[in-house]
Amino acid sequence: MSTRSEAVALLAQIEMSPNSDDRRALLRTACSLFEGSEAELSEREQTMFDDVFNILSEQVDSDLRAEAASRLAPIENGLPQTMRTYAFDTDVRVAAPVVRRARSVTEEELVSLSITGSNELRAAIAQRENITAKVTDELINYGDQPVLHNVSDNHTAEISLGGFDKMAVRSKDDDTLQRSLSFRPDINAKAFAKLLDVASDTVRDEIFKRARANNFDNQALVRVIDRAKKKLVEKQGFDKVDFIAADRRVRVISRKRKVDESLIRAFAKEGMIGEVIVAFTLILDIPLDQAKSAMTSPESLLIAARAGDFTRETVSHLLSVGPAFEALNEPTRASHLEAYQQIRSETAQRVVRFWKTRQKLKAA
């Protein structure tokens, strides 16, 4: 029997089968028949199958419609009427696989569902490949945080300038979304600057670390990061520290004793942030700006301290000095100290050498 004849026979059986169990069996039979022959069907035969599924879908429960939707949605050129019906089904188990996979669902339909559908349905739409900015704009406007996560994680999705801007604002207090957005290769500089403004200290440090490792090809983003670092230093109050006077005091002391770990520990105990930073420049032979950065980021401080082979006691005092670290609670400070124990001296010294090289390149 030809595929067309089988489709005709299925239609006839539907009319003759009031029993719901029979209709369930017929729908499964229709799915198997279509999955196995879709590529060989003429346009007329595909239309006939579309009619079969539409009629059957009205007469079976949502469990079976959900099963059919999962099987049929991935098929490349199939059943536009049925897919449209399934996409607007009130049961998200039916609609989700269709809006996620079925090619016959149009942009206009996706926009409509992004506005009127549930957040569970929006989350499925956000996973669809190559969705346009018209769709993501509405997902961002109406979706909850999990929807935004899916949009950001979907690197085939097109996001408008305004969409990025809104997501950056809504990433406040959401480290996962902040990280995801920072890895988007298409994020614009304005949204990235806003992202850095709202990012947690942990995420901001991670972004700075990636920038130091030259993991940002977009020079506009690099400039945004540099501005954010400068702004952070000013926010931490370093712009109010008299580094000239601090440098003078350290050099006077250096005439009587060596500038070493014990001295920097003494400065830290007294909360003398300017002197701590100047001492770092002398002990590690790093620029003042880099020493400032080390005292704004726990990760950078741990690298600098390990490069100098400081003791855990000294690091503990350093993690209590200056605006960046005074507010750290004890569990956080303890976790940083544990992390310090895991850093190898050779690794830290290699990072410090990189800092110096980068500074020389900037000055050239």
Coordinates of C-alpha atoms in Angstrom, one line a residue:
M1 CA 0.0 0.0 0.0
S2 CA 1.3 3.5 -0.9
T3 CA 1.9 6.1 1.8
R4 CA -0.9 8.1 0.3
S5 CA -3.3 5.1 0.5
E6 CA -2.2 4.6 4.1
A7 CA -3.0 8.2 5.0
V8 CA -6.4 7.8 3.3
A9 CA -7.0 4.6 5.3
L10 CA -6.0 6.4 8.5
L11 CA -8.6 9.1 7.8
A12 CA -11.2 6.5 7.3
Q13 CA -10.3 4.7 10.5
I14 CA -10.6 7.9 12.4
E15 CA -14.1 8.4 11.3
M16 CA -15.0 4.8 12.3
S17 CA -13.2 4.8 15.7
P18 CA -15.0 6.6 18.5
N19 CA -12.9 4.7 21.0
S20 CA -10.2 6.9 22.5
D21 CA -7.7 4.0 22.9
D22 CA -8.1 3.3 19.1
R23 CA -7.4 7.0 18.3
R24 CA -4.3 7.0 20.5
A25 CA -3.0 4.0 18.5
L26 CA -3.9 5.7 15.2
L27 CA -2.0 8.8 16.2
R28 CA 1.1 6.8 17.0
T29 CA 0.7 4.9 13.8
A30 CA 0.5 8.2 11.9
C31 CA 3.6 9.5 13.6
S32 CA 5.6 6.4 12.7
L33 CA 4.3 6.5 9.1
F34 CA 5.2 10.2 8.7
E35 CA 8.6 9.9 10.3
G36 CA 9.6 7.1 8.0
S37 CA 8.3 8.6 4.7
E38 CA 8.3 12.4 5.1
A39 CA 11.1 13.0 2.6
E40 CA 9.3 11.0 -0.1
L41 CA 5.9 12.6 0.2
S42 CA 4.5 15.0 -2.4
E43 CA 3.1 18.3 -1.3
R44 CA -0.4 17.0 -1.6
E45 CA 0.4 13.9 0.5
Q46 CA 2.0 16.1 3.2
T47 CA -1.2 18.2 3.3
M48 CA -3.2 15.0 3.7
F49 CA -1.0 14.0 6.6
D50 CA -1.4 17.5 8.1
D51 CA -5.2 16.9 8.0
V52 CA -4.9 13.5 9.6
F53 CA -2.9 14.9 12.5
N54 CA -5.1 17.9 12.9
I55 CA -8.2 15.7 13.2
L56 CA -6.6 13.2 15.5
S57 CA -5.1 15.8 17.7
E58 CA -8.6 17.2 18.5
Q59 CA -9.7 13.8 19.7
V60 CA -6.8 12.7 22.0
D61 CA -5.7 13.8 25.4
S62 CA -2.8 16.2 26.0
D63 CA -0.4 13.4 27.0
L64 CA -0.6 11.9 23.5
R65 CA -0.4 15.3 21.8
A66 CA 2.8 16.0 23.8
E67 CA 4.2 12.7 22.6
A68 CA 3.3 13.5 19.0
A69 CA 4.7 17.0 19.3
S70 CA 8.1 15.7 20.5
R71 CA 8.3 13.3 17.7
L72 CA 7.1 15.6 14.9
A73 CA 8.6 18.9 15.8
P74 CA 12.2 18.0 14.7
I75 CA 11.1 16.9 11.2
E76 CA 12.3 19.6 8.8
N77 CA 9.5 20.1 6.4
G78 CA 6.4 18.9 8.1
L79 CA 2.8 19.6 9.0
P80 CA 2.6 23.4 9.2
Q81 CA -1.1 23.4 10.3
T82 CA -0.5 20.8 13.0
M83 CA 2.6 22.6 14.3
R84 CA 0.8 25.9 14.5
T85 CA -2.0 24.2 16.4
Y86 CA 0.5 22.5 18.8
A87 CA 2.4 25.8 19.3
F88 CA -0.7 27.5 20.6
D89 CA -1.8 24.5 22.7
T90 CA -2.6 25.5 26.3
D91 CA -0.5 22.5 27.6
V92 CA 3.1 23.6 27.6
R93 CA 4.3 20.0 27.2
V94 CA 2.7 20.1 23.7
A95 CA 3.7 23.6 22.7
A96 CA 7.3 23.6 24.1
P97 CA 9.0 21.1 21.7
V98 CA 7.2 22.8 18.8
V99 CA 8.3 26.4 19.5
R100 CA 11.8 25.0 20.3
R101 CA 12.3 23.0 17.1
A102 CA 9.5 23.2 14.4
R103 CA 10.7 25.3 11.5
S104 CA 7.1 26.1 10.3
V105 CA 6.4 28.3 13.3
T106 CA 6.8 31.8 12.1
E107 CA 8.5 34.8 13.6
E108 CA 5.1 36.6 14.1
E109 CA 3.8 33.5 16.0
L110 CA 6.9 33.4 18.2
V111 CA 6.5 37.1 19.0
S112 CA 2.8 36.5 19.9
L113 CA 3.6 33.6 22.1
S114 CA 6.5 35.5 23.8
I115 CA 4.0 38.1 24.8
T116 CA 1.0 36.0 25.8
G117 CA 2.5 32.6 26.7
S118 CA 3.8 31.3 30.1
N119 CA 7.3 31.8 31.3
E120 CA 7.8 28.0 30.8
L121 CA 6.9 28.5 27.1
R122 CA 9.1 31.5 26.8
A123 CA 12.0 29.5 28.2
A124 CA 11.5 27.0 25.4
I125 CA 11.3 29.7 22.7
A126 CA 14.5 31.2 24.0
Q127 CA 16.3 27.9 23.3
R128 CA 15.3 27.9 19.6
E129 CA 18.1 28.3 17.1
N130 CA 18.5 31.6 15.2
I131 CA 15.6 33.5 16.8
T132 CA 15.5 37.1 15.7
A133 CA 15.7 40.3 17.8
K134 CA 12.0 40.9 17.4
V135 CA 11.4 37.7 19.3
T136 CA 14.1 38.1 21.9
D137 CA 12.9 41.7 22.6
E138 CA 9.6 40.3 23.8
L139 CA 11.2 37.4 25.7
I140 CA 13.3 40.0 27.6
N141 CA 10.3 42.3 28.1
Y142 CA 8.0 39.7 29.5
G143 CA 10.2 36.8 30.6
D144 CA 11.5 36.0 34.1
Q145 CA 15.1 35.3 35.0
P146 CA 15.3 31.7 33.7
V147 CA 14.0 33.0 30.4
L148 CA 16.7 35.7 30.3
H149 CA 19.3 32.9 31.1
N150 CA 18.2 30.9 28.1
V151 CA 18.3 33.9 25.8
S152 CA 21.8 34.9 27.0
D153 CA 23.0 31.3 26.8
N154 CA 21.7 30.9 23.2
H155 CA 24.6 32.3 21.1
T156 CA 22.6 31.8 17.9
A157 CA 19.9 34.2 19.1
E158 CA 20.0 37.8 17.9
I159 CA 19.7 40.4 20.6
S160 CA 19.1 44.1 19.9
L161 CA 21.0 46.9 21.5
G162 CA 18.0 47.7 23.7
G163 CA 17.7 44.0 24.6
F164 CA 21.2 43.8 25.8
D165 CA 20.8 47.0 27.8
K166 CA 17.7 45.6 29.6
M167 CA 19.3 42.3 30.3
A168 CA 22.4 44.1 31.8
V169 CA 20.1 46.0 34.2
R170 CA 18.1 42.9 35.1
S171 CA 21.3 41.0 35.8
K172 CA 21.8 42.9 39.1
D173 CA 22.0 40.3 41.9
D174 CA 22.1 37.5 39.3
D175 CA 25.7 36.3 39.0
T176 CA 24.8 33.5 36.6
L177 CA 23.2 36.0 34.1
Q178 CA 26.1 38.4 34.6
R179 CA 28.6 35.6 33.6
S180 CA 26.6 34.5 30.7
L181 CA 26.2 38.0 29.3
S182 CA 29.9 38.7 29.7
F183 CA 30.7 35.7 27.4
R184 CA 28.4 36.9 24.6
P185 CA 30.6 37.8 21.7
D186 CA 28.0 40.2 20.4
I187 CA 27.4 42.3 23.5
N188 CA 27.8 46.0 22.8
A189 CA 30.0 48.3 24.8
K190 CA 27.2 50.3 26.3
A191 CA 25.5 47.2 27.8
F192 CA 28.9 45.8 28.8
A193 CA 29.6 49.0 30.8
K194 CA 26.2 48.7 32.5
L195 CA 26.9 45.1 33.2
L196 CA 30.2 46.0 35.0
D197 CA 28.3 48.6 37.0
V198 CA 25.9 46.1 38.4
A199 CA 28.1 43.0 38.5
S200 CA 29.1 41.5 41.8
D201 CA 32.6 41.8 43.0
T202 CA 33.2 38.1 42.2
V203 CA 32.0 38.4 38.6
R204 CA 33.7 41.7 38.0
D205 CA 37.0 40.1 39.2
E206 CA 36.4 37.2 36.8
I207 CA 35.9 39.6 33.9
F208 CA 39.1 41.5 34.8
K209 CA 41.0 38.3 35.1
R210 CA 39.8 37.2 31.6
A211 CA 40.8 40.6 30.3
R212 CA 44.3 40.2 31.8
A213 CA 44.6 36.9 30.0
N214 CA 43.7 38.6 26.7
N215 CA 40.5 36.7 26.3
F216 CA 38.6 39.8 24.9
D217 CA 39.1 40.3 21.1
N218 CA 36.7 43.3 21.1
Q219 CA 38.8 46.4 21.8
A220 CA 35.7 48.5 22.6
L221 CA 35.0 46.1 25.5
V222 CA 38.7 46.3 26.6
R223 CA 38.4 50.0 26.8
V224 CA 35.2 49.7 28.9
I225 CA 37.0 47.3 31.2
D226 CA 39.9 49.7 31.6
R227 CA 37.5 52.5 32.5
A228 CA 35.7 50.3 35.0
K229 CA 39.0 49.5 36.7
K230 CA 39.8 53.1 37.0
K231 CA 36.3 53.9 38.3
L232 CA 36.7 51.0 40.8
V233 CA 40.0 52.4 42.1
E234 CA 38.3 55.8 42.6
K235 CA 35.4 54.2 44.3
Q236 CA 37.7 52.3 46.6
G237 CA 39.0 55.7 47.7
F238 CA 42.5 55.3 46.3
D239 CA 42.1 58.7 44.6
K240 CA 42.2 60.2 48.2
V241 CA 45.3 58.4 49.2
D242 CA 48.5 60.5 49.2
F243 CA 50.8 58.0 47.5
I244 CA 53.6 60.6 47.2
A245 CA 53.7 60.9 51.0
A246 CA 53.3 57.1 51.4
D247 CA 56.2 56.5 49.0
R248 CA 58.3 59.0 51.0
R249 CA 57.6 57.3 54.3
V250 CA 58.4 53.8 52.9
R251 CA 61.7 55.0 51.4
V252 CA 62.7 56.7 54.7
I253 CA 62.0 53.4 56.5
S254 CA 63.9 51.5 53.8
R255 CA 67.1 53.3 54.9
K256 CA 67.0 51.6 58.2
R257 CA 65.4 48.2 57.3
K258 CA 64.6 46.1 54.4
V259 CA 61.2 46.5 52.7
D260 CA 60.0 42.9 53.0
E261 CA 57.1 40.8 54.1
S262 CA 57.4 41.8 57.8
L263 CA 57.2 45.5 56.9
I264 CA 54.2 45.1 54.6
R265 CA 52.5 43.0 57.4
A266 CA 53.2 45.9 59.9
F267 CA 51.6 48.4 57.5
A268 CA 48.6 46.1 57.0
K269 CA 48.1 45.8 60.8
E270 CA 48.0 49.6 61.1
G271 CA 45.6 49.9 58.1
M272 CA 48.2 51.9 56.1
I273 CA 46.8 51.1 52.7
G274 CA 49.1 53.6 50.8
E275 CA 52.2 52.2 52.4
V276 CA 51.0 48.6 51.7
I277 CA 50.6 49.4 48.0
V278 CA 54.0 51.2 47.8
A279 CA 55.7 48.3 49.5
F280 CA 54.1 45.9 47.0
T281 CA 55.7 47.9 44.2
L282 CA 59.2 47.6 45.8
I283 CA 58.9 43.9 46.8
L284 CA 57.5 42.6 43.5
D285 CA 58.9 45.4 41.2
I286 CA 55.5 46.1 39.8
P287 CA 54.0 49.4 38.7
L288 CA 51.9 51.4 41.2
D289 CA 48.7 50.9 39.1
Q290 CA 49.1 47.2 39.2
A291 CA 49.7 47.3 43.0
K292 CA 46.5 49.3 43.4
S293 CA 44.6 46.7 41.3
A294 CA 46.0 43.9 43.6
M295 CA 44.4 45.7 46.6
T296 CA 41.0 45.9 44.9
S297 CA 40.7 42.2 43.9
P298 CA 41.1 39.3 46.3
E299 CA 42.3 37.0 43.5
S300 CA 44.9 39.5 42.4
L301 CA 46.0 40.1 46.0
L302 CA 46.5 36.3 46.5
I303 CA 48.6 36.1 43.3
A304 CA 50.8 39.0 44.4
A305 CA 51.2 37.6 47.9
R306 CA 52.1 34.2 46.6
A307 CA 54.7 35.7 44.2
G308 CA 56.3 37.2 47.3
D309 CA 56.0 33.9 49.2
F310 CA 54.0 35.6 52.0
T311 CA 52.8 33.6 55.0
R312 CA 49.2 32.9 55.6
E313 CA 49.3 35.3 58.6
T314 CA 50.4 38.2 56.4
V315 CA 47.8 37.4 53.8
S316 CA 45.1 37.4 56.5
H317 CA 46.1 40.9 57.6
L318 CA 46.2 42.1 53.9
L319 CA 42.7 40.8 53.5
S320 CA 41.5 43.1 56.2
V321 CA 43.0 46.4 55.0
G322 CA 41.6 49.0 52.7
P323 CA 38.1 49.7 51.4
A324 CA 38.0 46.6 49.2
F325 CA 38.6 44.1 52.0
E326 CA 37.5 45.7 55.2
A327 CA 33.9 44.7 54.5
L328 CA 34.7 41.0 53.9
N329 CA 33.0 38.7 56.4
E330 CA 35.0 36.0 58.2
P331 CA 33.8 33.0 56.1
T332 CA 34.7 34.8 52.9
R333 CA 38.1 35.8 54.2
A334 CA 38.7 32.2 55.3
S335 CA 37.7 30.9 51.9
H336 CA 40.3 33.3 50.3
L337 CA 42.9 32.0 52.7
E338 CA 42.2 28.4 51.7
A339 CA 42.4 29.4 48.1
Y340 CA 45.8 31.0 48.8
Q341 CA 47.1 27.7 50.0
Q342 CA 46.4 26.1 46.6
I343 CA 48.3 28.7 44.5
R344 CA 51.7 27.5 43.3
S345 CA 54.6 30.0 43.7
E346 CA 55.7 29.4 40.1
T347 CA 52.3 30.2 38.7
A348 CA 52.0 33.4 40.7
Q349 CA 55.4 34.6 39.6
R350 CA 54.5 33.9 36.0
V351 CA 51.4 36.0 36.3
V352 CA 53.4 38.8 37.9
R353 CA 55.8 38.7 35.0
F354 CA 52.9 39.0 32.6
W355 CA 51.7 42.1 34.5
K356 CA 55.1 43.7 34.1
T357 CA 55.2 42.8 30.4
R358 CA 51.8 44.2 29.7
Q359 CA 52.6 47.4 31.5
K360 CA 55.7 47.8 29.3
L361 CA 53.7 47.2 26.2
K362 CA 51.2 49.8 27.3
A363 CA 53.9 52.3 27.9
A364 CA 55.6 51.7 24.5

